[in-house]
Structures are given as structure tokens and as C-alpha cells.
mmCIF file of C-alpha atoms in Angstrom:
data_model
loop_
_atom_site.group_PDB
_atom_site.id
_atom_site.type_symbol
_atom_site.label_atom_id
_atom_site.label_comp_id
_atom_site.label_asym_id
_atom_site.label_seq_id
_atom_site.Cartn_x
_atom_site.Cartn_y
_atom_site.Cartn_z
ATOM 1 C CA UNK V 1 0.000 0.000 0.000
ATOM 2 C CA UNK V 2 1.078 3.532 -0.879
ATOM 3 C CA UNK V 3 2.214 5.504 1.893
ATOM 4 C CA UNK V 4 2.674 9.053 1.606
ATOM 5 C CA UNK V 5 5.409 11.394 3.980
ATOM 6 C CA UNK V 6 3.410 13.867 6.715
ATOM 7 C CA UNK V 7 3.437 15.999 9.641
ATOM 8 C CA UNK V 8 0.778 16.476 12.688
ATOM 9 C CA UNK V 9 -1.777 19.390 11.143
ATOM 10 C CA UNK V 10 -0.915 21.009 14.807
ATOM 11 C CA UNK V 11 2.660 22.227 13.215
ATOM 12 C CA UNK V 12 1.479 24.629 10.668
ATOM 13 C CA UNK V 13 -0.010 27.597 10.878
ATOM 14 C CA UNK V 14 -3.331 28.008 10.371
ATOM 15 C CA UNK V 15 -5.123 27.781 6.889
ATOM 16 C CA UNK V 16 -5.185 30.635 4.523
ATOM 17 C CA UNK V 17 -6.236 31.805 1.340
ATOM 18 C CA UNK V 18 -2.606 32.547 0.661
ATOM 19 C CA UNK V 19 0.561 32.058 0.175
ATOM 20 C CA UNK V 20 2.266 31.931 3.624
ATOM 21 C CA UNK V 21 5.911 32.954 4.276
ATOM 22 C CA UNK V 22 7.921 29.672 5.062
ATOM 23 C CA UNK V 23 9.977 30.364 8.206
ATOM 24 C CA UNK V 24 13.330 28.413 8.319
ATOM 25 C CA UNK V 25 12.802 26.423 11.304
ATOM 26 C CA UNK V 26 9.344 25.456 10.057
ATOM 27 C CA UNK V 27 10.668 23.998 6.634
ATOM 28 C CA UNK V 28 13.739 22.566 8.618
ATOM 29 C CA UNK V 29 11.183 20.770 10.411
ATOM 30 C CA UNK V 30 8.911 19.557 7.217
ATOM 31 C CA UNK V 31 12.244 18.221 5.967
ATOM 32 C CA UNK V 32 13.542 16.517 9.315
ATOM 33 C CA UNK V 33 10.379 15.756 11.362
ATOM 34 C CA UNK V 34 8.198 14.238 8.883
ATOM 35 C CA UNK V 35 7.117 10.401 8.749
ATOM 36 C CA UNK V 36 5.044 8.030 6.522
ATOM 37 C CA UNK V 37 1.506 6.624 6.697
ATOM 38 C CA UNK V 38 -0.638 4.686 4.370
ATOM 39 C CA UNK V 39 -1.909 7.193 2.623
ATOM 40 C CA UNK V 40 -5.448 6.290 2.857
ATOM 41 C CA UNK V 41 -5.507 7.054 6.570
ATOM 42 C CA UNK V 42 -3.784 10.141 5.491
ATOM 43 C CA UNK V 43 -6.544 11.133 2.937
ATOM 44 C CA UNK V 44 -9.406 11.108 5.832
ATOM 45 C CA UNK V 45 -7.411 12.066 9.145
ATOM 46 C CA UNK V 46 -6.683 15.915 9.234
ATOM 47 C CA UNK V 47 -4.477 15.180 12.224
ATOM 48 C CA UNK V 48 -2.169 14.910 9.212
ATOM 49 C CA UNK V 49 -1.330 17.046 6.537
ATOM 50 C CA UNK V 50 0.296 14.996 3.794
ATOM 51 C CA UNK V 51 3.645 17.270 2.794
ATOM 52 C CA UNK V 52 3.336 18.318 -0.835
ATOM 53 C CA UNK V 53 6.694 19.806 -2.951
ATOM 54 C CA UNK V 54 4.627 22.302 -5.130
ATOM 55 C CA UNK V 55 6.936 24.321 -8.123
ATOM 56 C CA UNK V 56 6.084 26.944 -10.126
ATOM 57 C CA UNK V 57 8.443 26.421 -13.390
ATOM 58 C CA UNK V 58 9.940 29.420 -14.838
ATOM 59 C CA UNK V 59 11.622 28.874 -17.776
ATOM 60 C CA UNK V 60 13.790 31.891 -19.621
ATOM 61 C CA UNK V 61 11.293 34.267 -17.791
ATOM 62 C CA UNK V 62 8.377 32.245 -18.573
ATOM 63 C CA UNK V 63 6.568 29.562 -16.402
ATOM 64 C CA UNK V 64 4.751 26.652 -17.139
ATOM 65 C CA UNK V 65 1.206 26.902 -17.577
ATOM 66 C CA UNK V 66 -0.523 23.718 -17.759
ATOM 67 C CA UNK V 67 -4.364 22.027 -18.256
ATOM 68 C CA UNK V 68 -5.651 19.047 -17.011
ATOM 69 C CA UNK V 69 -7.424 16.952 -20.235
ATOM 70 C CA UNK V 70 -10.222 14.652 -19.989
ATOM 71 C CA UNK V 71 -7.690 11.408 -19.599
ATOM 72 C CA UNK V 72 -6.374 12.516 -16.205
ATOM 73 C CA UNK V 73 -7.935 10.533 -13.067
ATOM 74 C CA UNK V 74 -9.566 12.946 -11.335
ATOM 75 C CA UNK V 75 -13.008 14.066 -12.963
ATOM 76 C CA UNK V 76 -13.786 17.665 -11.355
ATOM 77 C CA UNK V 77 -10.028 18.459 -12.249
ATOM 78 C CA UNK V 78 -10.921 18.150 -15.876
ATOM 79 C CA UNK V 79 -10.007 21.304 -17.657
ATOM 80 C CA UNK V 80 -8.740 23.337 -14.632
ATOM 81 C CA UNK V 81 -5.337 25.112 -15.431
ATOM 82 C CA UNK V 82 -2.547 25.005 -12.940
ATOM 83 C CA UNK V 83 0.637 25.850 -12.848
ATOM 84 C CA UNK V 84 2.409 23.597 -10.473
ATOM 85 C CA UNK V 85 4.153 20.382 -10.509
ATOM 86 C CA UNK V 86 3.953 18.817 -7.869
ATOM 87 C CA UNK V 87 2.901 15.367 -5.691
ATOM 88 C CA UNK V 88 2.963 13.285 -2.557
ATOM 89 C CA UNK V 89 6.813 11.994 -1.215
ATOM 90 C CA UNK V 90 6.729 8.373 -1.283
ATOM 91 C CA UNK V 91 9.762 6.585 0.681
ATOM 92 C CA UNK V 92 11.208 5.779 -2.084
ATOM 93 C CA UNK V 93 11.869 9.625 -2.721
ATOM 94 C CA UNK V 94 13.933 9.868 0.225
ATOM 95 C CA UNK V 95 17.606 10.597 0.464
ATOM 96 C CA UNK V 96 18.925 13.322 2.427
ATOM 97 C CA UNK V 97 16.117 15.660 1.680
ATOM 98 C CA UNK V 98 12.745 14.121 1.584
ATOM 99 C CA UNK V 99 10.798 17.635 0.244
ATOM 100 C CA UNK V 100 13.837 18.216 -2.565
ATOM 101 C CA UNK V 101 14.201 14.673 -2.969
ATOM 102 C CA UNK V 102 10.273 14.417 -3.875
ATOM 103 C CA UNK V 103 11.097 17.661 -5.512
ATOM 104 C CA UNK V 104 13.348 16.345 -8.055
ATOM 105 C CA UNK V 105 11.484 13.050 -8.886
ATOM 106 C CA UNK V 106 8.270 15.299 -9.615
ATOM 107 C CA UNK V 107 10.256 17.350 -12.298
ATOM 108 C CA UNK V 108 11.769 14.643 -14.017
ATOM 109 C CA UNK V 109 8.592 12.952 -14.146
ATOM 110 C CA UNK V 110 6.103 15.243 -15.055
ATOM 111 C CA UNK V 111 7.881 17.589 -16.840
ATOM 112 C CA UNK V 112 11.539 16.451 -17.897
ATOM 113 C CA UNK V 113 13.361 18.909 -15.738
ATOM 114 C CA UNK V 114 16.836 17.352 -14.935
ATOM 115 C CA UNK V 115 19.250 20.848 -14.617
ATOM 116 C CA UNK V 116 17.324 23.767 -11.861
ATOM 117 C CA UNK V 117 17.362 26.154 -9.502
ATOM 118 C CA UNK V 118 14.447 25.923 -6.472
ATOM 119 C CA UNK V 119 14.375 28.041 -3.932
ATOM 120 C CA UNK V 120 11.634 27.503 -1.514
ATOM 121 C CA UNK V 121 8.854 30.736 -1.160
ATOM 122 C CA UNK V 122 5.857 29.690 0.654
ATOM 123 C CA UNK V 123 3.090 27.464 2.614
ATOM 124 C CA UNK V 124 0.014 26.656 1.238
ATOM 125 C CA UNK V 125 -2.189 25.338 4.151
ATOM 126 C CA UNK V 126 -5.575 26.164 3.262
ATOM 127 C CA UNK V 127 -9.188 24.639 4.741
ATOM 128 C CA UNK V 128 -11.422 25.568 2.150
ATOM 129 C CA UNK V 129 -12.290 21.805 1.044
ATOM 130 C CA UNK V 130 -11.585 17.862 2.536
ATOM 131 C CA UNK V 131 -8.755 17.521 0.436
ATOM 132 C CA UNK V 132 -7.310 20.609 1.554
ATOM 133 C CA UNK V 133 -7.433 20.106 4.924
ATOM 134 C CA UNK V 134 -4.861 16.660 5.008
ATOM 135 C CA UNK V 135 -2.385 18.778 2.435
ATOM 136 C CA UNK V 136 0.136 20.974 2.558
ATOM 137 C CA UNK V 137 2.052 22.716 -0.175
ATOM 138 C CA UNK V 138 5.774 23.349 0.149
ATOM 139 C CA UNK V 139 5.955 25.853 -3.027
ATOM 140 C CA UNK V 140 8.922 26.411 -4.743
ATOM 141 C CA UNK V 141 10.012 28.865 -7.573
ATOM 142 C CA UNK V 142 12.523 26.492 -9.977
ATOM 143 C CA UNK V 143 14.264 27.938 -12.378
ATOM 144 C CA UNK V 144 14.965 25.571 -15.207
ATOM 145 C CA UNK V 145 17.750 25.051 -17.394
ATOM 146 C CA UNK V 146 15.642 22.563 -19.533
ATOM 147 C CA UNK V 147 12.830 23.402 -21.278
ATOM 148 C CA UNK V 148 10.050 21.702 -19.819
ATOM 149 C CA UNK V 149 7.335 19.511 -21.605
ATOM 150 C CA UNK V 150 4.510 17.506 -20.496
ATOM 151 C CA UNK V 151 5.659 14.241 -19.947
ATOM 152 C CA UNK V 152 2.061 12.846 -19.565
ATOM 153 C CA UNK V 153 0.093 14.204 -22.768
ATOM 154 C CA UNK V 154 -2.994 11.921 -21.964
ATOM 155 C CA UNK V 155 -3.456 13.728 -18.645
ATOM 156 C CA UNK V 156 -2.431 17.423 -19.259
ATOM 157 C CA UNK V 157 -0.943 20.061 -22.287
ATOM 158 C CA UNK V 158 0.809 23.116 -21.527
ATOM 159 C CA UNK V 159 3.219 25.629 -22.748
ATOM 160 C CA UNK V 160 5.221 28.167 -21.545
ATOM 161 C CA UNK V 161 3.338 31.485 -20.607
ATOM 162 C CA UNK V 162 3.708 35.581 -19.308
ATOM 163 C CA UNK V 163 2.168 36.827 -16.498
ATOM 164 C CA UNK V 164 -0.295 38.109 -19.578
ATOM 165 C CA UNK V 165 -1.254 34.893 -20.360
ATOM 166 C CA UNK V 166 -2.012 33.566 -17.220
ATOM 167 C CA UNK V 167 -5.083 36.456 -15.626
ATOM 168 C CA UNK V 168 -7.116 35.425 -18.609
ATOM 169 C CA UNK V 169 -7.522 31.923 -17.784
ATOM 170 C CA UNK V 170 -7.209 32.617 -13.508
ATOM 171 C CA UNK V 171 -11.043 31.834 -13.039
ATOM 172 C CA UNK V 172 -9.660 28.185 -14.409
ATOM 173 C CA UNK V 173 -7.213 28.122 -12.188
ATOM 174 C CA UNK V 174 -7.209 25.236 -9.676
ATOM 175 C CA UNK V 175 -6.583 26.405 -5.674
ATOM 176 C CA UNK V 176 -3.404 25.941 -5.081
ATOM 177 C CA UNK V 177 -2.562 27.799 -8.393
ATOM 178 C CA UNK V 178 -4.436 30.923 -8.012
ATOM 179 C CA UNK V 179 -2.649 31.116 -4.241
ATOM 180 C CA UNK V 180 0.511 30.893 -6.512
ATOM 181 C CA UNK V 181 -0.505 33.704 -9.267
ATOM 182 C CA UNK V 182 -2.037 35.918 -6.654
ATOM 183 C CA UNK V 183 1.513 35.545 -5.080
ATOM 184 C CA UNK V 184 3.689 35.901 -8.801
ATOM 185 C CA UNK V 185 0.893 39.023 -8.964
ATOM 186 C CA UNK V 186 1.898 40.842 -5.657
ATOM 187 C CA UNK V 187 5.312 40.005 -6.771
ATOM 188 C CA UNK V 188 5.378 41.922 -10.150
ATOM 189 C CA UNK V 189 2.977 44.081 -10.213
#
């Protein structure tokens, strides 16, 4: 059975509808402190948040704007634009840096990002939904040195986009993704 890397809910701060600065010693503790469960248990006990590595791709001054198709999984995500790349740390993942390490399998498998830059910017620990409350996003801004392309064209398409391209599809956005371009917003406007 899958099990999935977590922290007790109690460590975070509380939920928000935005990004939330990530203090040192609290990522120091995501990255140290963490454990596994079946994930399962982790979906339904918000005791838990199950620790998510969440990057926003920037590529030449560009970032990766992507949209789920109708061949990915998850039904109500049909459509929905996001721009992160991201997913649960399996123990597998883990070398000296569970979050990075989950990091850099997430790249390389979604997107074909081998050469980068991430540098970690923010929280997401939001309440607004079940799922929500048993996740939390480590989000990170990578800079890639590859060009990155959809490695899984039956689930999602995407190309590389400007902050222009992005606030006319933002009502498409999933959550976790408008948190982010609200953020990249603040950021350059």
C-alpha cells in the first residue's frame, strides 16, 4: 500500500487563502520531522497534513502553464489550469532531503526537468475543502535550465506562458494555483 510522507496538522499555521511565508525552522522541520503513513488514513485524518513539494516552473522568464485533459484521473479536475508540478513523497523519494528529494522526482517525471534552480517561497495550508485540509504545499520557484514539456500528454498540455497569459484563464485556475498567481501578482505588479 502507498504511503505518503506527513506531519501532525498542529505544526502549521493556520489555513489561509494565501501564500504563507515559510519560516526556516518550520521547513527545517517539514524536511527533518516528517514520517510516513498509508496514505489512505492520510486522505481522511486531518491530524495529518500529507507534505506536498509544489513548483512553479519558470523557464527563460516564462513559467509553465498547464491544463488538465479529460484522460487525467480525477473528474472535477478536468479542464482546470494550474501551474504547479507537484505530488505526494513516497519513501522511495527519500535521500537526504525528503521535500527536494520528492522535488526532483516530480520534475523529471512530469515535466523532464533534470538541470534547476528551487528556492523555496511559501506554505500553502488552506481549509477551504476535505482535500485541503490533510495537504500541505511546500511551493517552490525552480528555475529551469531545460525546457520543460509535459511528460504525460494523456493527462495534461501546456506551454510556456507571461504573467499576460495567465489572468485570462485565472477563473480556471485550480486552488493551489491561483494562491501561486495571486503571489507571482503581488510580486510583479
Amino acid at each position: 500500500m502507498e504511503q505518503v510522507y506527513v506531519l501532525p496538522a498542529s505544526v502549521f499555521p493556520p489555513p489561509q487563502n494565501r501564500l504563507i511565508p515559510l519560516e526556516a525552522p518550520l521547513l527545517q522541520k517539514i524536511e527533518l520531522e516528517g514520517f510516513f503513513i498509508e496514505r489512505p488514513r492520510a486522505e481522511e485524518d486531518p491530524t495529518y497534513r500529507q507534505i506536498i513539494p509544489y513548483a512553479l516552473v519558470r523557464y527563460r522568464g516564462r513559467y509553465l502553464l498547464m491544463r488538465r485533459t479529460q484522460g487525467g484521473g480525477e473528474a472535477r479536475l478536468h479542464n482546470r489550469y494550474t501551474l504547479g508540478v507537484g505530488g505526494h513523497i513516497n519513501p522511495e523519494d527519500v535521500g537526504d532531503n525528503p521535500v527536494l528529494d520528492g522535488l526532483r522526482r516530480e520534475l523529471l517525471e512530469e515535466v523532464g526537468v533534470l538541470r534547476y534552480t528551487a528556492e523555496p517561497v511559501g506554505l500553502i495550508v488552506m481549509a477551504d475543502s476535505p482535500v485541503s485540509l490533510v495537504h500541505a504545499g511546500v511551493v517552490f520557484v525552480v528555475d529551469s535550465e531545460d525546457e520543460p514539456q509535459v511528460v504525460e500528454v494523456d493527462k495534461l498540455e501546456g506551454h510556456l506562458a507571461g504573467l499576460e497569459e495567465i489572468w485570462p484563464v485565472y477563473e480556471g485556475l485550480e486552488g493551489w494555483s491561483k494562491v501561486v498567481a495571486d503571489w507571482l501578482g503581488a510580486r510583479c505588479f
